[in-house]
Amino acid sequence: MVSDILNPPRGMRDLTGAEAWVHEYLVSTFKKTAVSTGFEPIVTPTVEYFKLFEAKSGEEVKNSMYVFQDKAGRLLALRPEVTASVVRAYLKGLRSEPKPLRLYYVAQCFRYEEPQHARYREFWQAGLEVMGDPDVNADLSAAFTASFFLDEIGVGHEYVVGSVAVHRGLMKGLGIPEEAQDHVLHLIDKGLVDRALEEASKHSSKGDAGLLKDLLNTPLEKLEGFINDSKELLGGDYERVLKEHERLLEFTEALRSLGYRVEYSPSLVRGLAYYTGLIFEYKTKTLGVSIGGGGRYDGLTMVYGGVFEHSTGLALGLDRVALVLQGVETPVGGGGVAVILSSKVPVSHGYRVAGALVKAGFKATVYRSPGFSKPLGHAARKGYSRAVIIGEREFNEGSATVKNLETGAQSTIKLQELLENPARHLS
């Protein structure tokens, strides 16, 4: 029984050592990248009302949520994704902000799915959302930022793009109710195309859904012709669908001109039911699954009682990105200065020295021990590159011994001299 509680729940993990350092590296690099391209931070609760996600998260997400009642009987859920939370926060307090509003987050999400390679029940998402901009520039600002981040950490990637606007427009023209549309798209997302077509035909008020099958076999260069041929069926949605097709083309051409490989897939629909047009995923050669994706979700604000708002965004799975980086050297928590005191030296003296070093931009940790060999060995194993050693004699003389833990070279200097120019003596 005791051994059982030492393990985290199935599908959840401890991150320690190198894994934890890689995670911190990814989080800090993503945040730095997002800020550098004009995004602002947003932090939303881990727990939300179940209804927030029930409304438009999609069949797969709804069925895999961690749902529970609190002590007052309210139905709550651990967030399965973050976009719905961002939209809620936007409606609650950000509508008056200048548009477009660019937001970024790094957050834990939870889904009760069967754990497998690259899929966990607790996972980390790094996301970007743009509110209030109908132009393709909004989609590209998010996609470019994510690509810049992936390039920065050395993760080669390519895009798979699509647009659910055509799928939704066709099914609406066929009289298929929205909830049934969501289920059809869910089946397509799972690769169950035959079942999806059966469902579409079953719910269509105009008979066979063969046009949907035709769409799933139409390449990008023939898609505009397909849309024009379907103009009568699309009815009032024709102009919107055509505009979303233009967005798809401009998005694709822009990414290709920036040097990214982009592939169109008519069966790409993604698993979230709130997408309205352009969608895309990030693929790598080293991992057999998507490492993230996103797309347009115009009008999701209306689902939660707000007015119509143009919206787009994406999320990267940091756990999957970390898997791509396995075996690749990434920055870890090495380097820095170990301030090692004799046990006869006041510990406050060590913290005055460490504080001065931290202010100068160094990582510094204080050790205090009767002897120096043990803390020196510990510091070396932890990757510290320098040690400032202060024994009783050094303390009384106002000096310190500086030791290079990589070469073994050492010298004794005045402490004041060290603190006035630490870079000279410790770099």
Tab-separated table of C-alpha atoms in Angstrom:
chain	number	residue	atom	x	y	z
A	1	MET	CA	0.000	0.000	0.000
A	2	VAL	CA	2.800	2.399	0.897
A	3	SER	CA	4.524	1.733	-2.435
A	4	ASP	CA	1.283	2.543	-4.295
A	5	ILE	CA	1.086	6.088	-2.958
A	6	LEU	CA	4.658	6.778	-4.090
A	7	ASN	CA	3.508	6.532	-7.697
A	8	PRO	CA	1.495	9.380	-9.262
A	9	PRO	CA	-1.922	8.493	-10.713
A	10	ARG	CA	-1.868	6.645	-14.030
A	11	GLY	CA	-1.130	8.929	-16.956
A	12	MET	CA	0.562	11.554	-14.773
A	13	ARG	CA	4.273	12.030	-14.171
A	14	ASP	CA	6.924	13.528	-11.963
A	15	LEU	CA	9.403	15.690	-13.844
A	16	THR	CA	12.786	15.655	-12.153
A	17	GLY	CA	16.416	16.107	-13.113
A	18	ALA	CA	17.062	16.592	-16.823
A	19	GLU	CA	13.350	16.258	-17.705
A	20	ALA	CA	12.485	19.089	-15.341
A	21	TRP	CA	15.242	21.278	-16.734
A	22	VAL	CA	14.060	20.648	-20.308
A	23	HIS	CA	10.519	21.574	-19.240
A	24	GLU	CA	11.735	24.815	-17.659
A	25	TYR	CA	13.804	25.573	-20.764
A	26	LEU	CA	10.762	25.106	-23.015
A	27	VAL	CA	8.500	27.208	-20.789
A	28	SER	CA	10.962	30.086	-20.421
A	29	THR	CA	11.853	30.096	-24.133
A	30	PHE	CA	8.185	30.036	-25.173
A	31	LYS	CA	7.300	32.917	-22.849
A	32	LYS	CA	10.276	34.962	-24.030
A	33	THR	CA	9.346	34.323	-27.672
A	34	ALA	CA	5.679	35.199	-27.144
A	35	VAL	CA	6.522	38.471	-25.406
A	36	SER	CA	9.042	39.380	-28.115
A	37	THR	CA	6.337	39.107	-30.812
A	38	GLY	CA	3.753	41.194	-28.962
A	39	PHE	CA	1.754	38.686	-26.905
A	40	GLU	CA	0.703	39.358	-23.305
A	41	PRO	CA	0.319	36.801	-20.506
A	42	ILE	CA	-2.976	35.409	-19.260
A	43	VAL	CA	-3.432	32.939	-16.390
A	44	THR	CA	-6.781	31.159	-16.001
A	45	PRO	CA	-8.008	28.677	-13.339
A	46	THR	CA	-7.185	24.990	-13.523
A	47	VAL	CA	-10.780	24.262	-12.457
A	48	GLU	CA	-13.738	25.702	-14.384
A	49	TYR	CA	-17.479	25.031	-14.561
A	50	PHE	CA	-18.180	21.919	-16.624
A	51	LYS	CA	-20.658	23.868	-18.771
A	52	LEU	CA	-17.833	26.028	-20.122
A	53	PHE	CA	-16.304	23.050	-21.925
A	54	GLU	CA	-19.533	21.122	-22.517
A	55	ALA	CA	-20.813	23.873	-24.811
A	56	LYS	CA	-18.375	23.526	-27.717
A	57	SER	CA	-15.277	21.480	-26.854
A	58	GLY	CA	-16.128	18.556	-29.086
A	59	GLU	CA	-17.209	14.971	-28.550
A	60	GLU	CA	-13.809	13.506	-27.699
A	61	VAL	CA	-12.902	16.233	-25.217
A	62	LYS	CA	-16.301	16.138	-23.474
A	63	ASN	CA	-16.042	12.376	-23.037
A	64	SER	CA	-12.551	12.546	-21.556
A	65	MET	CA	-12.944	15.342	-19.017
A	66	TYR	CA	-12.270	15.002	-15.317
A	67	VAL	CA	-15.660	16.099	-13.926
A	68	PHE	CA	-16.647	16.334	-10.262
A	69	GLN	CA	-18.977	18.076	-7.856
A	70	ASP	CA	-17.692	20.451	-5.205
A	71	LYS	CA	-19.111	20.529	-1.669
A	72	ALA	CA	-21.867	22.906	-2.786
A	73	GLY	CA	-22.981	20.515	-5.520
A	74	ARG	CA	-21.614	22.580	-8.419
A	75	LEU	CA	-20.436	20.570	-11.432
A	76	LEU	CA	-16.802	21.427	-12.139
A	77	ALA	CA	-14.067	20.137	-14.439
A	78	LEU	CA	-10.295	20.152	-14.665
A	79	ARG	CA	-9.630	22.107	-17.831
A	80	PRO	CA	-9.103	19.820	-20.864
A	81	GLU	CA	-7.815	22.777	-22.929
A	82	VAL	CA	-7.415	26.522	-22.419
A	83	THR	CA	-9.085	28.366	-25.313
A	84	ALA	CA	-12.556	28.224	-23.735
A	85	SER	CA	-11.114	29.677	-20.521
A	86	VAL	CA	-9.431	32.490	-22.448
A	87	VAL	CA	-12.706	33.354	-24.203
A	88	ARG	CA	-14.512	33.351	-20.852
A	89	ALA	CA	-11.876	35.654	-19.327
A	90	TYR	CA	-12.070	37.900	-22.389
A	91	LEU	CA	-15.845	38.263	-22.045
A	92	LYS	CA	-15.562	38.829	-18.306
A	93	GLY	CA	-12.992	41.601	-18.294
A	94	LEU	CA	-11.027	42.164	-21.503
A	95	ARG	CA	-13.597	43.272	-24.104
A	96	SER	CA	-12.663	46.931	-23.713
A	97	GLU	CA	-8.964	46.276	-24.403
A	98	PRO	CA	-7.562	47.615	-27.717
A	99	LYS	CA	-7.896	45.100	-30.559
A	100	PRO	CA	-6.333	42.923	-31.646
A	101	LEU	CA	-5.665	41.412	-28.240
A	102	ARG	CA	-2.775	38.933	-28.296
A	103	LEU	CA	-2.539	36.574	-25.319
A	104	TYR	CA	-0.206	33.724	-24.380
A	105	TYR	CA	-0.293	31.058	-21.676
A	106	VAL	CA	1.498	27.972	-20.419
A	107	ALA	CA	-0.861	25.678	-18.536
A	108	GLN	CA	-1.526	22.135	-17.337
A	109	CYS	CA	-4.506	20.386	-18.911
A	110	PHE	CA	-6.219	17.105	-18.058
A	111	ARG	CA	-8.009	14.453	-20.111
A	112	TYR	CA	-8.984	10.962	-19.017
A	113	GLU	CA	-7.602	9.101	-22.019
A	114	GLU	CA	-5.745	5.823	-22.347
A	115	PRO	CA	-2.084	6.666	-21.630
A	116	GLN	CA	0.325	5.792	-24.427
A	117	HIS	CA	3.462	7.106	-26.077
A	118	ALA	CA	3.258	10.915	-26.315
A	119	ARG	CA	-0.173	10.966	-24.638
A	120	TYR	CA	-0.681	11.645	-20.949
A	121	ARG	CA	-3.671	12.400	-18.746
A	122	GLU	CA	-1.940	15.467	-17.359
A	123	PHE	CA	-0.147	17.463	-20.034
A	124	TRP	CA	1.242	20.930	-20.658
A	125	GLN	CA	0.077	23.311	-23.366
A	126	ALA	CA	1.785	26.491	-24.531
A	127	GLY	CA	-0.811	28.578	-26.323
A	128	LEU	CA	-1.410	31.776	-28.248
A	129	GLU	CA	-4.778	33.443	-28.822
A	130	VAL	CA	-5.677	36.535	-30.882
A	131	MET	CA	-9.009	38.243	-30.290
A	132	GLY	CA	-10.633	40.893	-32.466
A	133	ASP	CA	-8.791	40.617	-35.789
A	134	PRO	CA	-10.540	39.210	-38.905
A	135	ASP	CA	-7.393	39.435	-41.063
A	136	VAL	CA	-5.143	36.470	-41.858
A	137	ASN	CA	-2.405	38.445	-40.130
A	138	ALA	CA	-3.893	37.273	-36.816
A	139	ASP	CA	-3.522	33.619	-37.829
A	140	LEU	CA	0.022	34.219	-39.068
A	141	SER	CA	1.067	36.151	-35.952
A	142	ALA	CA	0.243	33.104	-33.821
A	143	ALA	CA	1.663	30.563	-36.291
A	144	PHE	CA	4.862	32.573	-36.840
A	145	THR	CA	5.445	32.932	-33.101
A	146	ALA	CA	5.032	29.188	-32.548
A	147	SER	CA	7.332	28.414	-35.488
A	148	PHE	CA	9.907	30.920	-34.231
A	149	PHE	CA	9.832	29.166	-30.844
A	150	LEU	CA	10.241	25.711	-32.439
A	151	ASP	CA	13.070	27.004	-34.635
A	152	GLU	CA	14.729	28.590	-31.602
A	153	ILE	CA	14.863	25.266	-29.741
A	154	GLY	CA	15.887	23.321	-32.841
A	155	VAL	CA	12.662	21.432	-33.583
A	156	GLY	CA	12.247	21.127	-37.339
A	157	HIS	CA	8.592	21.087	-38.309
A	158	GLU	CA	6.106	21.349	-41.131
A	159	TYR	CA	2.463	22.368	-41.399
A	160	VAL	CA	-0.621	20.396	-42.349
A	161	VAL	CA	-3.451	22.806	-43.189
A	162	GLY	CA	-7.161	22.604	-43.922
A	163	SER	CA	-10.399	24.495	-43.526
A	164	VAL	CA	-13.572	23.244	-41.858
A	165	ALA	CA	-15.545	26.137	-43.367
A	166	VAL	CA	-16.237	24.084	-46.490
A	167	HIS	CA	-17.204	20.980	-44.492
A	168	ARG	CA	-19.539	22.978	-42.249
A	169	GLY	CA	-21.032	24.887	-45.201
A	170	LEU	CA	-21.760	21.697	-47.167
A	171	MET	CA	-23.333	19.915	-44.216
A	172	LYS	CA	-25.447	22.950	-43.366
A	173	GLY	CA	-26.609	23.073	-46.997
A	174	LEU	CA	-27.506	19.379	-46.734
A	175	GLY	CA	-29.674	20.177	-43.727
A	176	ILE	CA	-27.471	18.339	-41.228
A	177	PRO	CA	-27.993	19.733	-37.692
A	178	GLU	CA	-24.985	21.307	-35.983
A	179	GLU	CA	-24.681	18.614	-33.317
A	180	ALA	CA	-24.658	15.921	-36.018
A	181	GLN	CA	-22.049	17.970	-37.929
A	182	ASP	CA	-19.839	17.861	-34.837
A	183	HIS	CA	-20.145	14.068	-34.702
A	184	VAL	CA	-19.377	13.699	-38.421
A	185	LEU	CA	-16.245	15.822	-38.034
A	186	HIS	CA	-15.258	13.804	-34.965
A	187	LEU	CA	-15.449	10.593	-37.014
A	188	ILE	CA	-13.401	12.121	-39.821
A	189	ASP	CA	-10.814	13.274	-37.266
A	190	LYS	CA	-10.567	9.679	-36.045
A	191	GLY	CA	-10.072	8.405	-39.602
A	192	LEU	CA	-13.513	6.729	-39.696
A	193	VAL	CA	-14.501	8.301	-43.002
A	194	ASP	CA	-17.003	5.649	-44.093
A	195	ARG	CA	-18.885	5.934	-40.803
A	196	ALA	CA	-18.768	9.715	-41.079
A	197	LEU	CA	-20.356	9.611	-44.522
A	198	GLU	CA	-23.050	7.220	-43.265
A	199	GLU	CA	-23.845	9.590	-40.398
A	200	ALA	CA	-23.945	12.572	-42.752
A	201	SER	CA	-26.341	10.813	-45.118
A	202	LYS	CA	-28.521	9.666	-42.206
A	203	HIS	CA	-28.963	13.227	-40.908
A	204	SER	CA	-29.134	14.967	-44.289
A	205	SER	CA	-32.544	16.363	-45.253
A	206	LYS	CA	-31.468	16.302	-48.907
A	207	GLY	CA	-30.479	12.683	-49.254
A	208	ASP	CA	-27.027	11.277	-49.959
A	209	ALA	CA	-23.999	13.180	-48.619
A	210	GLY	CA	-21.805	12.212	-51.558
A	211	LEU	CA	-20.566	15.790	-51.934
A	212	LEU	CA	-18.831	15.464	-48.583
A	213	LYS	CA	-16.988	12.411	-49.901
A	214	ASP	CA	-16.016	14.423	-52.986
A	215	LEU	CA	-14.674	17.198	-50.757
A	216	LEU	CA	-12.479	14.733	-48.849
A	217	ASN	CA	-10.869	13.764	-52.170
A	218	THR	CA	-10.422	17.290	-53.574
A	219	PRO	CA	-6.849	18.676	-53.693
A	220	LEU	CA	-6.140	22.301	-52.825
A	221	GLU	CA	-5.697	23.426	-56.429
A	222	LYS	CA	-9.231	22.256	-57.246
A	223	LEU	CA	-10.901	23.391	-54.021
A	224	GLU	CA	-12.038	26.809	-55.281
A	225	GLY	CA	-13.702	25.147	-58.266
A	226	PHE	CA	-15.444	22.713	-55.932
A	227	ILE	CA	-16.719	25.627	-53.825
A	228	ASN	CA	-18.022	27.441	-56.903
A	229	ASP	CA	-19.735	24.288	-58.144
A	230	SER	CA	-21.416	23.998	-54.730
A	231	LYS	CA	-22.564	27.638	-54.655
A	232	GLU	CA	-26.256	26.818	-54.776
A	233	LEU	CA	-26.023	24.287	-51.964
A	234	LEU	CA	-23.894	26.635	-49.816
A	235	GLY	CA	-26.499	29.360	-50.246
A	236	GLY	CA	-25.943	32.262	-47.854
A	237	ASP	CA	-22.681	30.722	-46.625
A	238	TYR	CA	-21.074	30.816	-50.079
A	239	GLU	CA	-19.314	34.184	-49.636
A	240	ARG	CA	-18.044	33.280	-46.162
A	241	VAL	CA	-16.741	29.902	-47.331
A	242	LEU	CA	-15.020	31.526	-50.306
A	243	LYS	CA	-13.428	34.108	-48.009
A	244	GLU	CA	-12.176	31.363	-45.695
A	245	HIS	CA	-10.713	29.602	-48.740
A	246	GLU	CA	-8.844	32.806	-49.600
A	247	ARG	CA	-7.538	32.891	-46.018
A	248	LEU	CA	-6.327	29.295	-46.377
A	249	LEU	CA	-4.470	30.157	-49.587
A	250	GLU	CA	-2.881	33.331	-48.182
A	251	PHE	CA	-1.867	31.550	-44.970
A	252	THR	CA	-0.310	28.686	-46.945
A	253	GLU	CA	1.532	30.943	-49.371
A	254	ALA	CA	2.880	33.149	-46.582
A	255	LEU	CA	4.289	30.191	-44.642
A	256	ARG	CA	5.872	28.736	-47.756
A	257	SER	CA	7.480	32.071	-48.555
A	258	LEU	CA	8.947	32.039	-45.018
A	259	GLY	CA	10.573	28.694	-45.786
A	260	TYR	CA	8.141	26.256	-44.147
A	261	ARG	CA	6.821	23.122	-45.804
A	262	VAL	CA	3.016	23.169	-45.946
A	263	GLU	CA	0.767	20.266	-46.955
A	264	TYR	CA	-3.002	20.554	-47.511
A	265	SER	CA	-5.228	17.791	-46.176
A	266	PRO	CA	-8.996	17.872	-46.906
A	267	SER	CA	-9.548	15.367	-44.070
A	268	LEU	CA	-7.872	17.556	-41.448
A	269	VAL	CA	-10.695	18.704	-39.172
A	270	ARG	CA	-9.144	18.532	-35.636
A	271	GLY	CA	-10.978	17.344	-32.554
A	272	LEU	CA	-12.444	20.565	-31.190
A	273	ALA	CA	-15.953	21.531	-32.288
A	274	TYR	CA	-15.488	25.296	-32.134
A	275	TYR	CA	-13.323	25.694	-35.251
A	276	THR	CA	-14.994	27.675	-38.032
A	277	GLY	CA	-12.468	27.941	-40.855
A	278	LEU	CA	-8.690	27.706	-41.213
A	279	ILE	CA	-7.103	24.924	-39.158
A	280	PHE	CA	-3.536	23.635	-39.033
A	281	GLU	CA	-1.222	21.228	-37.240
A	282	TYR	CA	2.511	21.042	-36.589
A	283	LYS	CA	4.271	17.824	-37.568
A	284	THR	CA	7.846	16.601	-37.057
A	285	LYS	CA	9.760	13.798	-38.679
A	286	THR	CA	10.798	12.298	-35.333
A	287	LEU	CA	7.362	11.942	-33.727
A	288	GLY	CA	4.440	10.123	-35.306
A	289	VAL	CA	1.809	12.488	-33.900
A	290	SER	CA	1.045	16.185	-34.075
A	291	ILE	CA	2.946	18.384	-31.608
A	292	GLY	CA	0.242	21.055	-31.710
A	293	GLY	CA	-2.145	23.009	-33.867
A	294	GLY	CA	-4.918	25.533	-33.976
A	295	GLY	CA	-7.168	27.571	-36.184
A	296	ARG	CA	-10.049	30.030	-36.453
A	297	TYR	CA	-12.866	29.960	-33.915
A	298	ASP	CA	-14.793	33.086	-34.935
A	299	GLY	CA	-17.968	33.582	-32.939
A	300	LEU	CA	-17.111	31.310	-29.989
A	301	THR	CA	-17.836	34.355	-27.819
A	302	MET	CA	-21.534	34.037	-28.790
A	303	VAL	CA	-21.706	30.529	-27.301
A	304	TYR	CA	-21.047	32.116	-23.911
A	305	GLY	CA	-23.515	34.964	-24.316
A	306	GLY	CA	-21.224	37.592	-25.827
A	307	VAL	CA	-21.354	39.405	-29.141
A	308	PHE	CA	-19.646	37.982	-32.210
A	309	GLU	CA	-15.863	38.330	-32.121
A	310	HIS	CA	-13.187	37.245	-34.578
A	311	SER	CA	-10.778	34.845	-32.876
A	312	THR	CA	-7.900	32.550	-33.721
A	313	GLY	CA	-5.255	30.647	-31.811
A	314	LEU	CA	-3.127	27.575	-31.314
A	315	ALA	CA	-1.580	25.354	-28.667
A	316	LEU	CA	1.639	23.354	-28.646
A	317	GLY	CA	1.988	20.216	-26.550
A	318	LEU	CA	5.140	20.822	-24.523
A	319	ASP	CA	5.333	17.168	-23.442
A	320	ARG	CA	5.483	16.128	-27.093
A	321	VAL	CA	7.989	18.846	-27.950
A	322	ALA	CA	10.168	17.536	-25.101
A	323	LEU	CA	9.988	14.032	-26.619
A	324	VAL	CA	11.244	15.426	-29.928
A	325	LEU	CA	14.197	16.904	-28.054
A	326	GLN	CA	15.197	13.580	-26.458
A	327	GLY	CA	18.892	13.035	-27.122
A	328	VAL	CA	19.376	16.660	-28.147
A	329	GLU	CA	21.575	18.759	-25.875
A	330	THR	CA	19.539	21.514	-24.245
A	331	PRO	CA	20.470	24.081	-21.589
A	332	VAL	CA	20.214	22.680	-18.065
A	333	GLY	CA	20.695	24.146	-14.631
A	334	GLY	CA	24.482	23.882	-14.588
A	335	GLY	CA	27.018	26.649	-14.226
A	336	GLY	CA	26.985	29.100	-11.383
A	337	VAL	CA	29.018	29.676	-8.258
A	338	ALA	CA	29.097	27.625	-5.074
A	339	VAL	CA	29.837	29.830	-2.052
A	340	ILE	CA	31.392	27.369	0.413
A	341	LEU	CA	31.820	28.360	4.053
A	342	SER	CA	33.609	26.743	6.941
A	343	SER	CA	31.183	25.961	9.759
A	344	LYS	CA	33.083	28.520	11.861
A	345	VAL	CA	32.172	31.346	9.445
A	346	PRO	CA	28.872	33.174	10.097
A	347	VAL	CA	26.342	31.900	7.572
A	348	SER	CA	25.121	35.484	7.012
A	349	HIS	CA	28.544	36.270	5.506
A	350	GLY	CA	27.958	33.659	2.816
A	351	TYR	CA	24.563	35.115	1.942
A	352	ARG	CA	26.017	38.617	1.654
A	353	VAL	CA	28.503	37.235	-0.878
A	354	ALA	CA	25.850	35.176	-2.707
A	355	GLY	CA	23.478	38.155	-2.819
A	356	ALA	CA	26.135	40.329	-4.424
A	357	LEU	CA	26.856	37.623	-7.007
A	358	VAL	CA	23.156	37.139	-7.849
A	359	LYS	CA	22.784	40.904	-8.331
A	360	ALA	CA	25.726	40.734	-10.727
A	361	GLY	CA	23.904	38.108	-12.790
A	362	PHE	CA	25.390	34.901	-11.429
A	363	LYS	CA	23.627	31.835	-10.071
A	364	ALA	CA	24.973	31.397	-6.517
A	365	THR	CA	24.277	28.816	-3.804
A	366	VAL	CA	25.603	28.800	-0.234
A	367	TYR	CA	27.122	25.647	1.313
A	368	ARG	CA	28.308	25.416	4.923
A	369	SER	CA	30.282	22.447	6.225
A	370	PRO	CA	33.090	21.542	8.661
A	371	GLY	CA	35.215	20.515	5.683
A	372	PHE	CA	35.361	21.595	2.032
A	373	SER	CA	35.685	18.297	0.134
A	374	LYS	CA	32.040	17.211	0.463
A	375	PRO	CA	30.448	20.523	-0.667
A	376	LEU	CA	33.021	20.828	-3.460
A	377	GLY	CA	32.124	17.353	-4.705
A	378	HIS	CA	28.393	18.098	-4.504
A	379	ALA	CA	28.801	21.386	-6.373
A	380	ALA	CA	30.845	19.693	-9.102
A	381	ARG	CA	28.226	16.941	-9.549
A	382	LYS	CA	25.511	19.603	-9.807
A	383	GLY	CA	27.385	21.335	-12.614
A	384	TYR	CA	28.696	24.429	-10.827
A	385	SER	CA	31.696	25.826	-12.639
A	386	ARG	CA	33.245	27.947	-9.860
A	387	ALA	CA	33.524	27.887	-6.080
A	388	VAL	CA	34.193	30.761	-3.699
A	389	ILE	CA	35.710	29.180	-0.585
A	390	ILE	CA	35.765	31.092	2.694
A	391	GLY	CA	37.346	29.417	5.678
A	392	GLU	CA	38.042	30.898	9.093
A	393	ARG	CA	41.364	32.357	7.927
A	394	GLU	CA	39.841	33.909	4.758
A	395	PHE	CA	36.996	35.365	6.815
A	396	ASN	CA	39.379	36.998	9.280
A	397	GLU	CA	41.576	38.342	6.453
A	398	GLY	CA	38.652	39.570	4.289
A	399	SER	CA	39.651	37.278	1.420
A	400	ALA	CA	38.309	34.269	-0.532
A	401	THR	CA	39.706	31.384	-2.516
A	402	VAL	CA	38.277	31.094	-6.036
A	403	LYS	CA	38.408	27.572	-7.475
A	404	ASN	CA	37.707	26.568	-11.063
A	405	LEU	CA	35.756	23.330	-10.664
A	406	GLU	CA	36.379	22.361	-14.293
A	407	THR	CA	40.193	22.705	-14.296
A	408	GLY	CA	41.038	22.595	-10.586
A	409	ALA	CA	42.961	25.887	-10.718
A	410	GLN	CA	42.511	28.169	-7.729
A	411	SER	CA	43.762	31.460	-6.303
A	412	THR	CA	43.129	33.596	-3.221
A	413	ILE	CA	42.091	37.240	-3.608
A	414	LYS	CA	40.609	40.036	-1.535
A	415	LEU	CA	36.868	39.542	-1.164
A	416	GLN	CA	36.171	43.185	-1.939
A	417	GLU	CA	38.107	42.867	-5.192
A	418	LEU	CA	36.044	39.812	-6.129
A	419	LEU	CA	32.739	41.512	-5.398
A	420	GLU	CA	33.677	44.723	-7.244
A	421	ASN	CA	34.355	42.792	-10.463
A	422	PRO	CA	32.931	39.244	-10.192
A	423	ALA	CA	32.863	38.730	-13.968
A	424	ARG	CA	36.617	39.123	-14.157
A	425	HIS	CA	37.314	36.475	-11.540
A	426	LEU	CA	34.438	34.019	-12.053
A	427	SER	CA	33.787	33.921	-15.807
